[in-house]
PDB file of C-alpha atoms in Angstrom:
ATOM      1  CA  MET A1345     -24.910 -23.730  24.784  1.00 38.00           C
ATOM      2  CA  LYS A1346     -27.412 -22.000  22.495  1.00 50.00           C
ATOM      3  CA  GLU A1347     -26.707 -22.340  18.782  1.00 63.00           C
ATOM      4  CA  LEU A1348     -26.241 -18.969  17.079  1.00 69.00           C
ATOM      5  CA  TYR A1349     -27.149 -20.267  13.622  1.00 74.00           C
ATOM      6  CA  GLU A1350     -29.615 -22.579  11.927  1.00 81.00           C
ATOM      7  CA  ILE A1351     -28.909 -23.955   8.442  1.00 86.00           C
ATOM      8  CA  ARG A1352     -31.779 -23.447   5.969  1.00 85.00           C
ATOM      9  CA  GLU A1353     -32.277 -23.718   2.206  1.00 88.00           C
ATOM     10  CA  ILE A1354     -33.676 -20.307   1.214  1.00 86.00           C
ATOM     11  CA  PRO A1355     -35.011 -18.970  -2.119  1.00 87.00           C
ATOM     12  CA  ILE A1356     -32.548 -16.360  -3.344  1.00 86.00           C
ATOM     13  CA  ASP A1357     -35.335 -13.923  -4.271  1.00 85.00           C
ATOM     14  CA  GLN A1358     -36.377 -13.823  -0.593  1.00 84.00           C
ATOM     15  CA  ILE A1359     -32.978 -12.500   0.508  1.00 85.00           C
ATOM     16  CA  VAL A1360     -32.859  -8.709   0.856  1.00 83.00           C
ATOM     17  CA  ILE A1361     -29.600  -6.752   0.840  1.00 80.00           C
ATOM     18  CA  PRO A1362     -29.875  -3.863   3.360  1.00 73.00           C
ATOM     19  CA  SER A1363     -29.100  -0.340   2.200  1.00 64.00           C
ATOM     20  CA  VAL A1364     -26.508   0.196   4.936  1.00 55.00           C
ATOM     21  CA  ARG A1365     -24.029  -2.634   4.750  1.00 54.00           C
ATOM     22  CA  VAL A1366     -20.375  -3.347   4.088  1.00 50.00           C
ATOM     23  CA  SER A1367     -18.833  -5.855   1.753  1.00 52.00           C
ATOM     24  CA  ALA A1368     -15.420  -7.345   1.206  1.00 50.00           C
ATOM     25  CA  HIS A1369     -14.456  -5.575  -2.024  1.00 54.00           C
ATOM     26  CA  MET A1370     -13.177  -7.809  -4.781  1.00 56.00           C
ATOM     27  CA  ASP A1371     -11.725  -6.789  -8.114  1.00 59.00           C
ATOM     28  CA  GLU A1372     -12.574  -8.575 -11.364  1.00 63.00           C
ATOM     29  CA  GLU A1373      -9.795 -11.142 -10.983  1.00 62.00           C
ATOM     30  CA  GLU A1374     -10.729 -11.961  -7.376  1.00 59.00           C
ATOM     31  CA  MET A1375     -14.382 -12.401  -8.368  1.00 64.00           C
ATOM     32  CA  LYS A1376     -13.311 -14.768 -11.139  1.00 69.00           C
ATOM     33  CA  VAL A1377     -11.334 -16.847  -8.632  1.00 62.00           C
ATOM     34  CA  LEU A1378     -14.386 -16.944  -6.333  1.00 63.00           C
ATOM     35  CA  GLU A1379     -16.597 -18.061  -9.240  1.00 69.00           C
ATOM     36  CA  GLU A1380     -14.193 -20.867 -10.166  1.00 71.00           C
ATOM     37  CA  SER A1381     -13.930 -21.963  -6.529  1.00 66.00           C
ATOM     38  CA  ILE A1382     -17.715 -22.170  -6.130  1.00 67.00           C
ATOM     39  CA  GLU A1383     -17.982 -23.968  -9.489  1.00 68.00           C
ATOM     40  CA  ARG A1384     -15.443 -26.625  -8.483  1.00 66.00           C
ATOM     41  CA  PHE A1385     -15.938 -27.035  -4.752  1.00 60.00           C
ATOM     42  CA  GLY A1386     -19.243 -25.368  -3.878  1.00 66.00           C
ATOM     43  CA  LEU A1387     -19.647 -22.972  -0.936  1.00 65.00           C
ATOM     44  CA  PHE A1388     -17.117 -23.395   1.857  1.00 65.00           C
ATOM     45  CA  ALA A1389     -19.059 -20.904   4.002  1.00 72.00           C
ATOM     46  CA  GLU A1390     -22.782 -20.260   3.680  1.00 80.00           C
ATOM     47  CA  PRO A1391     -24.069 -16.667   3.490  1.00 81.00           C
ATOM     48  CA  ILE A1392     -25.385 -15.380   6.823  1.00 81.00           C
ATOM     49  CA  VAL A1393     -28.922 -13.961   7.016  1.00 83.00           C
ATOM     50  CA  ILE A1394     -31.342 -12.795   9.702  1.00 83.00           C
ATOM     51  CA  GLU A1395     -35.083 -13.468   9.499  1.00 83.00           C
ATOM     52  CA  LYS A1396     -37.121 -10.261   9.400  1.00 78.00           C
ATOM     53  CA  ASP A1397     -40.815  -9.702   8.602  1.00 75.00           C
ATOM     54  CA  GLY A1398     -41.163 -12.996   6.740  1.00 76.00           C
ATOM     55  CA  ARG A1399     -38.082 -12.332   4.592  1.00 82.00           C
ATOM     56  CA  TYR A1400     -34.356 -12.720   5.071  1.00 85.00           C
ATOM     57  CA  GLU A1401     -31.902  -9.844   5.352  1.00 83.00           C
ATOM     58  CA  LEU A1402     -28.326 -10.526   4.277  1.00 82.00           C
ATOM     59  CA  VAL A1403     -25.705 -10.209   7.001  1.00 78.00           C
ATOM     60  CA  ALA A1404     -22.647 -11.527   5.147  1.00 75.00           C
ATOM     61  CA  GLY A1405     -21.977 -13.176   1.797  1.00 77.00           C
ATOM     62  CA  LYS A1406     -22.990 -10.629  -0.862  1.00 79.00           C
ATOM     63  CA  ASN A1407     -20.223 -11.646  -3.276  1.00 79.00           C
ATOM     64  CA  ARG A1408     -21.079 -15.339  -2.883  1.00 82.00           C
ATOM     65  CA  LEU A1409     -24.767 -14.566  -3.439  1.00 84.00           C
ATOM     66  CA  GLU A1410     -24.004 -12.589  -6.615  1.00 84.00           C
ATOM     67  CA  VAL A1411     -21.983 -15.490  -8.040  1.00 83.00           C
ATOM     68  CA  LEU A1412     -24.853 -17.914  -7.378  1.00 84.00           C
ATOM     69  CA  LYS A1413     -27.386 -15.535  -8.979  1.00 85.00           C
ATOM     70  CA  LYS A1414     -25.147 -15.230 -12.019  1.00 84.00           C
ATOM     71  CA  LYS A1415     -25.102 -19.014 -12.330  1.00 83.00           C
ATOM     72  CA  GLY A1416     -28.899 -19.129 -12.220  1.00 83.00           C
ATOM     73  CA  ALA A1417     -29.277 -20.696  -8.770  1.00 84.00           C
ATOM     74  CA  LYS A1418     -32.800 -20.428  -7.320  1.00 87.00           C
ATOM     75  CA  THR A1419     -32.014 -21.361  -3.712  1.00 88.00           C
ATOM     76  CA  VAL A1420     -28.995 -21.179  -1.443  1.00 86.00           C
ATOM     77  CA  LYS A1421     -28.086 -22.844   1.826  1.00 87.00           C
ATOM     78  CA  CYS A1422     -27.725 -20.097   4.466  1.00 85.00           C
ATOM     79  CA  ARG A1423     -26.862 -19.737   8.121  1.00 82.00           C
ATOM     80  CA  VAL A1424     -29.843 -18.017   9.751  1.00 85.00           C
ATOM     81  CA  PHE A1425     -28.604 -15.887  12.651  1.00 80.00           C
ATOM     82  CA  LYS A1426     -30.702 -16.309  15.799  1.00 78.00           C
ATOM     83  CA  GLY A1427     -29.587 -13.194  17.648  1.00 71.00           C
ATOM     84  CA  SER A1428     -31.064  -9.701  17.533  1.00 71.00           C
ATOM     85  CA  GLU A1429     -30.782  -7.396  14.539  1.00 68.00           C
ATOM     86  CA  SER A1430     -28.225  -5.219  16.318  1.00 68.00           C
ATOM     87  CA  ASP A1431     -26.159  -8.342  17.067  1.00 72.00           C
ATOM     88  CA  ALA A1432     -26.364  -9.207  13.372  1.00 70.00           C
ATOM     89  CA  VAL A1433     -24.970  -5.774  12.487  1.00 69.00           C
ATOM     90  CA  LEU A1434     -21.882  -6.478  14.574  1.00 72.00           C
ATOM     91  CA  VAL A1435     -21.507  -9.981  13.143  1.00 71.00           C
ATOM     92  CA  HIS A1436     -21.845  -8.528   9.641  1.00 68.00           C
ATOM     93  CA  LEU A1437     -19.085  -5.988  10.269  1.00 71.00           C
ATOM     94  CA  ALA A1438     -16.717  -8.511  11.864  1.00 71.00           C
ATOM     95  CA  GLU A1439     -17.353 -11.118   9.144  1.00 65.00           C
ATOM     96  CA  ASN A1440     -16.694  -8.760   6.233  1.00 63.00           C
ATOM     97  CA  PHE A1441     -13.703  -7.094   7.848  1.00 66.00           C
ATOM     98  CA  ALA A1442     -12.109 -10.517   8.321  1.00 63.00           C
ATOM     99  CA  ARG A1443     -12.802 -11.499   4.704  1.00 59.00           C
ATOM    100  CA  GLY A1444     -11.466  -8.514   2.790  1.00 58.00           C
ATOM    101  CA  ARG A1445     -11.076  -4.804   2.199  1.00 60.00           C
ATOM    102  CA  ILE A1446     -13.796  -2.511   3.546  1.00 72.00           C
ATOM    103  CA  SER A1447     -13.928   1.117   2.459  1.00 78.00           C
ATOM    104  CA  ALA A1448     -13.702   3.793   5.120  1.00 83.00           C
ATOM    105  CA  LEU A1449     -17.072   5.295   4.119  1.00 83.00           C
ATOM    106  CA  GLU A1450     -18.850   1.941   4.460  1.00 79.00           C
ATOM    107  CA  LEU A1451     -17.159   1.391   7.799  1.00 81.00           C
ATOM    108  CA  ASP A1452     -18.325   4.801   9.052  1.00 85.00           C
ATOM    109  CA  ALA A1453     -21.918   4.064   7.970  1.00 82.00           C
ATOM    110  CA  TYR A1454     -21.889   0.939  10.093  1.00 78.00           C
ATOM    111  CA  ILE A1455     -20.267   2.666  13.057  1.00 83.00           C
ATOM    112  CA  ARG A1456     -23.118   5.203  13.060  1.00 84.00           C
ATOM    113  CA  LYS A1457     -25.733   2.458  12.742  1.00 78.00           C
ATOM    114  CA  ILE A1458     -24.237   0.449  15.627  1.00 78.00           C
ATOM    115  CA  ARG A1459     -23.950   3.524  17.848  1.00 82.00           C
ATOM    116  CA  ALA A1460     -27.537   4.554  17.122  1.00 79.00           C
ATOM    117  CA  GLU A1461     -28.955   1.095  17.822  1.00 74.00           C
ATOM    118  CA  ARG A1462     -26.731  -0.058  20.682  1.00 76.00           C
ATOM    119  CA  GLY A1463     -25.020   3.045  22.040  1.00 82.00           C
ATOM    120  CA  MET A1464     -21.650   1.307  21.904  1.00 81.00           C
ATOM    121  CA  SER A1465     -18.361   3.189  22.152  1.00 86.00           C
ATOM    122  CA  LEU A1466     -15.598   2.755  19.586  1.00 88.00           C
ATOM    123  CA  GLU A1467     -13.656   0.709  22.132  1.00 88.00           C
ATOM    124  CA  GLU A1468     -16.599  -1.688  22.541  1.00 84.00           C
ATOM    125  CA  ILE A1469     -17.093  -1.982  18.776  1.00 82.00           C
ATOM    126  CA  SER A1470     -13.370  -2.655  18.404  1.00 83.00           C
ATOM    127  CA  LYS A1471     -13.427  -5.367  21.065  1.00 82.00           C
ATOM    128  CA  PHE A1472     -16.367  -7.160  19.434  1.00 75.00           C
ATOM    129  CA  THR A1473     -15.304  -6.892  15.777  1.00 74.00           C
ATOM    130  CA  GLY A1474     -11.516  -6.980  16.035  1.00 77.00           C
ATOM    131  CA  ILE A1475     -11.211  -3.721  14.090  1.00 81.00           C
ATOM    132  CA  SER A1476      -8.699  -1.399  15.760  1.00 85.00           C
ATOM    133  CA  VAL A1477      -9.952   1.802  17.407  1.00 88.00           C
ATOM    134  CA  SER A1478      -7.545   3.829  15.260  1.00 88.00           C
ATOM    135  CA  LYS A1479      -9.107   2.393  12.076  1.00 86.00           C
ATOM    136  CA  LEU A1480     -12.609   3.170  13.356  1.00 88.00           C
ATOM    137  CA  ARG A1481     -11.597   6.749  14.218  1.00 90.00           C
ATOM    138  CA  ALA A1482      -9.931   7.149  10.815  1.00 90.00           C
ATOM    139  CA  ALA A1483     -13.183   6.096   9.110  1.00 89.00           C
ATOM    140  CA  GLU A1484     -15.113   8.733  11.073  1.00 90.00           C
ATOM    141  CA  ARG A1485     -12.637  11.446  10.095  1.00 92.00           C
ATOM    142  CA  ILE A1486     -12.730  10.488   6.420  1.00 92.00           C
ATOM    143  CA  ALA A1487     -16.549  10.567   6.413  1.00 91.00           C
ATOM    144  CA  LYS A1488     -16.435  14.247   7.492  1.00 92.00           C
ATOM    145  CA  LEU A1489     -14.416  15.322   4.442  1.00 93.00           C
ATOM    146  CA  GLU A1490     -15.857  17.493   1.661  1.00 93.00           C
ATOM    147  CA  ASP A1491     -18.303  16.007  -0.857  1.00 92.00           C
ATOM    148  CA  GLU A1492     -15.755  16.221  -3.702  1.00 93.00           C
ATOM    149  CA  ILE A1493     -13.229  14.165  -1.754  1.00 94.00           C
ATOM    150  CA  ARG A1494     -15.764  11.552  -0.673  1.00 91.00           C
ATOM    151  CA  SER A1495     -17.020  11.311  -4.257  1.00 90.00           C
ATOM    152  CA  ALA A1496     -13.459  10.747  -5.514  1.00 91.00           C
ATOM    153  CA  LEU A1497     -13.040   8.042  -2.876  1.00 89.00           C
ATOM    154  CA  LEU A1498     -16.251   6.292  -3.915  1.00 85.00           C
ATOM    155  CA  THR A1499     -15.278   6.330  -7.604  1.00 86.00           C
ATOM    156  CA  GLY A1500     -11.763   5.036  -6.936  1.00 86.00           C
ATOM    157  CA  GLN A1501      -9.915   8.223  -7.939  1.00 90.00           C
ATOM    158  CA  ILE A1502      -8.219   8.260  -4.546  1.00 91.00           C
ATOM    159  CA  THR A1503      -7.603   5.596  -1.911  1.00 90.00           C
ATOM    160  CA  ASP A1504      -8.527   5.439   1.767  1.00 89.00           C
ATOM    161  CA  SER A1505      -4.885   6.305   2.524  1.00 90.00           C
ATOM    162  CA  HIS A1506      -5.160   9.473   0.410  1.00 94.00           C
ATOM    163  CA  ALA A1507      -8.392  10.386   2.195  1.00 94.00           C
ATOM    164  CA  LEU A1508      -6.841   9.823   5.627  1.00 92.00           C
ATOM    165  CA  LEU A1509      -3.926  12.091   4.703  1.00 93.00           C
ATOM    166  CA  LEU A1510      -6.385  14.790   3.575  1.00 94.00           C
ATOM    167  CA  ALA A1511      -8.327  14.401   6.830  1.00 93.00           C
ATOM    168  CA  GLN A1512      -5.141  15.310   8.722  1.00 92.00           C
ATOM    169  CA  ILE A1513      -4.947  18.709   6.980  1.00 91.00           C
ATOM    170  CA  LYS A1514      -6.933  21.110   9.165  1.00 89.00           C
ATOM    171  CA  ASP A1515      -6.994  24.110   6.813  1.00 89.00           C
ATOM    172  CA  LYS A1516      -9.735  23.558   4.205  1.00 91.00           C
ATOM    173  CA  GLU A1517      -8.072  25.649   1.476  1.00 90.00           C
ATOM    174  CA  GLN A1518      -4.806  23.761   1.871  1.00 89.00           C
ATOM    175  CA  ARG A1519      -6.648  20.436   2.017  1.00 92.00           C
ATOM    176  CA  MET A1520      -8.484  21.123  -1.245  1.00 93.00           C
ATOM    177  CA  ASP A1521      -5.233  22.269  -2.875  1.00 90.00           C
ATOM    178  CA  VAL A1522      -3.524  18.975  -1.983  1.00 91.00           C
ATOM    179  CA  PHE A1523      -6.611  17.074  -3.172  1.00 94.00           C
ATOM    180  CA  GLU A1524      -6.512  18.901  -6.524  1.00 91.00           C
ATOM    181  CA  LYS A1525      -2.839  17.985  -6.991  1.00 88.00           C
ATOM    182  CA  ILE A1526      -3.563  14.321  -6.184  1.00 89.00           C
ATOM    183  CA  ILE A1527      -6.281  14.209  -8.856  1.00 90.00           C
ATOM    184  CA  THR A1528      -4.379  16.259 -11.463  1.00 84.00           C
ATOM    185  CA  TYR A1529      -1.032  14.497 -11.197  1.00 80.00           C
ATOM    186  CA  GLY A1530      -2.010  11.119  -9.775  1.00 82.00           C
ATOM    187  CA  LEU A1531       0.197  11.664  -6.732  1.00 84.00           C
ATOM    188  CA  THR A1532       0.988   8.775  -4.435  1.00 85.00           C
ATOM    189  CA  VAL A1533       0.270   9.235  -0.726  1.00 88.00           C
ATOM    190  CA  ASP A1534       3.965   9.897  -0.088  1.00 85.00           C
ATOM    191  CA  GLN A1535       4.148  12.510  -2.869  1.00 82.00           C
ATOM    192  CA  ALA A1536       0.981  14.184  -1.594  1.00 87.00           C
ATOM    193  CA  ARG A1537       2.395  14.295   1.929  1.00 87.00           C
ATOM    194  CA  LYS A1538       5.608  15.928   0.694  1.00 81.00           C
ATOM    195  CA  TYR A1539       3.575  18.487  -1.252  1.00 82.00           C
ATOM    196  CA  TRP A1540       1.542  19.249   1.891  1.00 85.00           C
ATOM    197  CA  TRP A1541       4.690  19.700   3.980  1.00 80.00           C
ATOM    198  CA  HIS A1542       6.820  21.618   1.474  1.00 72.00           C
ATOM    199  CA  GLY A1543       4.227  23.285  -0.754  1.00 66.00           C
ATOM    200  CA  TRP A1544       5.858  22.354  -4.047  1.00 66.00           C
ATOM    201  CA  LEU A1545       6.311  19.441  -6.397  1.00 67.00           C
ATOM    202  CA  LYS A1546       9.667  18.448  -7.817  1.00 71.00           C
ATOM    203  CA  LYS A1547       9.860  18.950 -11.580  1.00 76.00           C
ATOM    204  CA  CYS A1548      11.498  16.821 -14.234  1.00 83.00           C
ATOM    205  CA  ASP A1549      14.879  18.436 -15.022  1.00 83.00           C
ATOM    206  CA  ILE A1550      14.424  17.667 -18.721  1.00 86.00           C
ATOM    207  CA  CYS A1551      10.795  18.370 -19.689  1.00 86.00           C
ATOM    208  CA  GLY A1552       9.793  20.471 -16.672  1.00 81.00           C
ATOM    209  CA  LYS A1553       6.636  18.529 -15.830  1.00 77.00           C
ATOM    210  CA  GLU A1554       5.809  18.322 -12.144  1.00 70.00           C
ATOM    211  CA  GLY A1555       4.052  15.838  -9.900  1.00 60.00           C
ATOM    212  CA  GLN A1556       5.172  12.714 -11.690  1.00 54.00           C
ATOM    213  CA  GLU A1557       6.974   9.595 -10.522  1.00 66.00           C
ATOM    214  CA  LEU A1558      10.440  11.093 -10.754  1.00 72.00           C
ATOM    215  CA  GLN A1559      13.637   9.093 -10.465  1.00 73.00           C
ATOM    216  CA  VAL A1560      16.998  10.531  -9.466  1.00 73.00           C
ATOM    217  CA  ILE A1561      20.047   9.566 -11.499  1.00 74.00           C
ATOM    218  CA  PHE A1562      23.718  10.424 -10.892  1.00 68.00           C
ATOM    219  CA  ARG A1563      22.903  11.227  -7.255  1.00 65.00           C
ATOM    220  CA  ASP A1564      25.351  13.438  -5.306  1.00 57.00           C
ATOM    221  CA  THR A1565      27.244  14.456  -8.443  1.00 60.00           C
ATOM    222  CA  PRO A1566      27.226  17.618 -10.593  1.00 63.00           C
ATOM    223  CA  GLN A1567      25.212  15.602 -13.135  1.00 68.00           C
ATOM    224  CA  GLU A1568      22.396  14.755 -10.671  1.00 73.00           C
ATOM    225  CA  LYS A1569      18.997  14.871 -12.379  1.00 78.00           C
ATOM    226  CA  TRP A1570      15.377  14.163 -11.504  1.00 79.00           C
ATOM    227  CA  VAL A1571      13.661  12.712 -14.551  1.00 82.00           C
ATOM    228  CA  CYS A1572      10.152  11.500 -15.364  1.00 82.00           C
ATOM    229  CA  PRO A1573       9.555   7.993 -16.788  1.00 81.00           C
ATOM    230  CA  GLU A1574       9.084   9.323 -20.344  1.00 84.00           C
ATOM    231  CA  CYS A1575      12.339  11.305 -20.351  1.00 85.00           C
ATOM    232  CA  LEU A1576      14.185   8.462 -18.659  1.00 83.00           C
ATOM    233  CA  GLU A1577      13.151   6.107 -21.456  1.00 82.00           C
ATOM    234  CA  LYS A1578      13.857   8.675 -24.168  1.00 84.00           C
ATOM    235  CA  HIS A1579      17.216  10.054 -22.990  1.00 82.00           C
ATOM    236  CA  TYR A1580      18.594   7.214 -20.850  1.00 79.00           C
ATOM    237  CA  PRO A1581      17.279   3.998 -22.440  1.00 78.00           C
ATOM    238  CA  ASN A1582      20.031   1.804 -20.940  1.00 76.00           C
ATOM    239  CA  ILE A1583      19.952   3.203 -17.405  1.00 72.00           C
ATOM    240  CA  ASP A1584      18.107   0.219 -15.916  1.00 69.00           C
ATOM    241  CA  LYS A1585      20.625  -2.171 -17.448  1.00 73.00           C
ATOM    242  CA  LEU A1586      23.522  -0.139 -16.059  1.00 70.00           C
ATOM    243  CA  LEU A1587      22.003   0.109 -12.589  1.00 67.00           C
ATOM    244  CA  LYS A1588      21.359  -3.631 -12.578  1.00 72.00           C
ATOM    245  CA  ALA A1589      24.976  -4.300 -13.590  1.00 75.00           C
ATOM    246  CA  ALA A1590      26.188  -1.977 -10.830  1.00 70.00           C
ATOM    247  CA  LYS A1591      24.011  -3.704  -8.234  1.00 69.00           C
ATOM    248  CA  GLU A1592      25.266  -7.141  -9.279  1.00 77.00           C
ATOM    249  CA  ARG A1593      28.846  -5.881  -9.090  1.00 75.00           C
ATOM    250  CA  PHE A1594      28.278  -4.489  -5.589  1.00 70.00           C
ATOM    251  CA  MET A1595      26.890  -7.813  -4.415  1.00 73.00           C
ATOM    252  CA  LYS A1596      29.969  -9.623  -5.721  1.00 78.00           C
ATOM    253  CA  MET A1597      32.272  -7.104  -4.040  1.00 74.00           C
ATOM    254  CA  ILE A1598      30.406  -7.546  -0.742  1.00 69.00           C
ATOM    255  CA  GLU A1599      30.534 -11.345  -1.014  1.00 73.00           C
ATOM    256  CA  SER A1600      34.260 -11.269  -1.774  1.00 76.00           C
ATOM    257  CA  GLY A1601      34.974  -8.950   1.145  1.00 68.00           C
ATOM    258  CA  GLU A1602      36.154  -6.073  -1.043  1.00 68.00           C
ATOM    259  CA  ILE A1603      33.373  -3.946   0.442  1.00 62.00           C
ATOM    260  CA  PRO A1604      32.945  -4.470   4.211  1.00 57.00           C
ATOM    261  CA  THR A1605      29.586  -5.145   5.808  1.00 56.00           C
ATOM    262  CA  ASP A1606      30.608  -5.732   9.439  1.00 55.00           C
ATOM    263  CA  PHE A1607      32.233  -3.270  11.795  1.00 48.00           C
ATOM    264  CA  SER A1608      34.199  -4.142  14.918  1.00 49.00           C
ATOM    265  CA  LYS A1609      33.531  -2.385  18.209  1.00 51.00           C
ATOM    266  CA  MET A1610      37.218  -1.494  18.514  1.00 53.00           C
ATOM    267  CA  LYS A1611      38.330   1.941  17.372  1.00 63.00           C
ATOM    268  CA  PHE A1612      40.856   2.386  14.589  1.00 64.00           C
ATOM    269  CA  LYS A1613      42.193   5.251  12.549  1.00 68.00           C
ATOM    270  CA  CYS A1614      40.284   5.558   9.279  1.00 70.00           C
ATOM    271  CA  PHE A1615      42.655   5.790   6.306  1.00 64.00           C
ATOM    272  CA  LEU A1616      40.291   8.232   4.547  1.00 66.00           C
ATOM    273  CA  CYS A1617      39.306  10.790   7.181  1.00 72.00           C
ATOM    274  CA  ASP A1618      42.067  10.075   9.774  1.00 69.00           C
ATOM    275  CA  GLY A1619      39.388   9.941  12.473  1.00 70.00           C
ATOM    276  CA  VAL A1620      39.772   7.430  15.310  1.00 69.00           C
ATOM    277  CA  LYS A1621      36.407   5.696  15.561  1.00 62.00           C
ATOM    278  CA  GLU A1622      34.626   2.367  15.150  1.00 60.00           C
ATOM    279  CA  ALA A1623      35.966   0.984  11.917  1.00 53.00           C
ATOM    280  CA  TYR A1624      36.216  -2.075   9.728  1.00 54.00           C
ATOM    281  CA  GLN A1625      39.769  -3.398   9.627  1.00 52.00           C
ATOM    282  CA  GLN A1626      40.822  -5.187   6.470  1.00 51.00           C
ATOM    283  CA  ARG A1627      44.187  -6.540   5.383  1.00 43.00           C
ATOM    284  CA  ILE A1628      45.196  -3.410   3.501  1.00 48.00           C
ATOM    285  CA  LEU A1629      42.909  -0.677   4.836  1.00 57.00           C
ATOM    286  CA  THR A1630      40.853   0.487   7.823  1.00 65.00           C
ATOM    287  CA  ILE A1631      37.686   2.441   7.089  1.00 68.00           C
ATOM    288  CA  CYS A1632      35.014   3.968   9.363  1.00 71.00           C
ATOM    289  CA  LYS A1633      31.260   3.601   8.856  1.00 71.00           C
ATOM    290  CA  GLU A1634      30.792   7.135   7.537  1.00 76.00           C
ATOM    291  CA  CYS A1635      33.538   6.845   4.929  1.00 74.00           C
ATOM    292  CA  HIS A1636      32.349   3.360   4.063  1.00 71.00           C
ATOM    293  CA  ALA A1637      28.898   4.795   3.238  1.00 73.00           C
ATOM    294  CA  LYS A1638      30.481   7.589   1.190  1.00 74.00           C
ATOM    295  CA  LEU A1639      32.619   5.093  -0.707  1.00 69.00           C
ATOM    296  CA  LEU A1640      29.556   3.032  -1.578  1.00 69.00           C
ATOM    297  CA  ARG A1641      27.852   6.164  -2.863  1.00 70.00           C
ATOM    298  CA  ILE A1642      30.909   7.143  -4.909  1.00 67.00           C
ATOM    299  CA  LEU A1643      31.097   3.690  -6.445  1.00 62.00           C
ATOM    300  CA  ASP A1644      27.372   3.726  -7.198  1.00 63.00           C
ATOM    301  CA  ASN A1645      27.659   7.077  -8.949  1.00 63.00           C
ATOM    302  CA  MET A1646      30.828   6.035 -10.732  1.00 58.00           C
ATOM    303  CA  TYR A1647      29.304   2.893 -12.180  1.00 55.00           C
ATOM    304  CA  THR A1648      26.240   4.848 -13.280  1.00 58.00           C
ATOM    305  CA  GLN A1649      28.249   7.649 -14.905  1.00 57.00           C
ATOM    306  CA  LEU A1650      30.569   5.329 -16.745  1.00 54.00           C
ATOM    307  CA  GLY A1651      27.644   4.354 -18.931  1.00 53.00           C
ATOM    308  CA  LYS A1652      28.699   2.814 -22.204  1.00 48.00           C
ATOM    309  CA  GLU A1653      32.274   2.358 -20.993  1.00 52.00           C
ATOM    310  CA  ILE A1654      31.002  -0.442 -18.751  1.00 51.00           C
ATOM    311  CA  LYS A1655      28.984  -2.240 -21.370  1.00 52.00           C
ATOM    312  CA  ASP A1656      31.613  -4.468 -22.994  1.00 54.00           C
ATOM    313  CA  MET A1657      34.115  -4.760 -20.132  1.00 55.00           C
ATOM    314  CA  ASP A1658      34.889  -7.769 -18.051  1.00 56.00           C
ATOM    315  CA  MET A1659      35.144  -7.359 -14.269  1.00 52.00           C
ATOM    316  CA  GLU A1660      38.942  -7.008 -14.243  1.00 58.00           C
ATOM    317  CA  GLU A1661      38.865  -4.165 -16.757  1.00 58.00           C
ATOM    318  CA  LEU A1662      35.968  -2.588 -14.877  1.00 52.00           C
ATOM    319  CA  ASP A1663      37.891  -2.618 -11.583  1.00 54.00           C
ATOM    320  CA  LYS A1664      40.917  -0.985 -13.160  1.00 55.00           C
ATOM    321  CA  LEU A1665      38.826   1.740 -14.758  1.00 51.00           C
ATOM    322  CA  VAL A1666      36.726   2.519 -11.683  1.00 47.00           C
ATOM    323  CA  PHE A1667      39.513   2.580  -9.127  1.00 48.00           C
ATOM    324  CA  ARG A1668      41.764   4.546 -11.482  1.00 46.00           C
ATOM    325  CA  LYS A1669      39.083   7.224 -11.705  1.00 41.00           C
ATOM    326  CA  ILE A1670      38.484   7.228  -7.943  1.00 38.00           C
TER     327      ILE A1670
END
């Protein structure tokens, strides 16, 4: 069987990085880990190059090469690929996709290069590289977006997931409106999707700001509020502590059997709604799934609303207070 690679020691200044290429993106911390790994153990995998016009063109290993340059290395042991240049393009794509995150715009650039040189379909590219057809198609759609959106993607203002969501919006005016809201308010993909579907952003019930990471408190009660992180910290400084206490209490009630988690397939009459349906039968009560869910919600709200009353109580006092109020 013909060997695909030949190991050679190559001067680093003879290795050219092509203009159209992809790379496994690493943040500062990941690069530091790579540097320490190379310092301690050396290279586990040599960079891959292809010989071209008396020089060597990099196929895979840009991050490793940069670390070695930084350390002042003059030569590096490389795997010289013996196939054609178009084969090297495919190897490059597969290698970098397997090693880390590749941006959609880089992926599209390589798709176009492969199609131009080899006339391969997306299905064929997918089969060779292991990258799903849906991911390849998504990259093509993202690359067709407006310059402003692609620029924001390149500078890290939005993610590939944001860009893919924007690519799904057919109307340009609506697409640019959603994009503007993402940039202005730092919307998550989920928030941006909700804005696209409903055309509005929920506002903080205290300060009135919109498009923030809002949290609901006192859900399903007259006191229900959507509040931003700043107002939550300012007006409800102990809310996290209370919610944590409520969660711990729920877990204890579930473990003790006070709150059921299993439902029998037999039908019983629910003591709350009087409906005859699948229900959990306990020693002193029988409750259906729907009422069980409502009871959990009531208890959740009750513990949250009690606020400072909970703070210094033991569990026995807490039970008496909660169930008296219910």
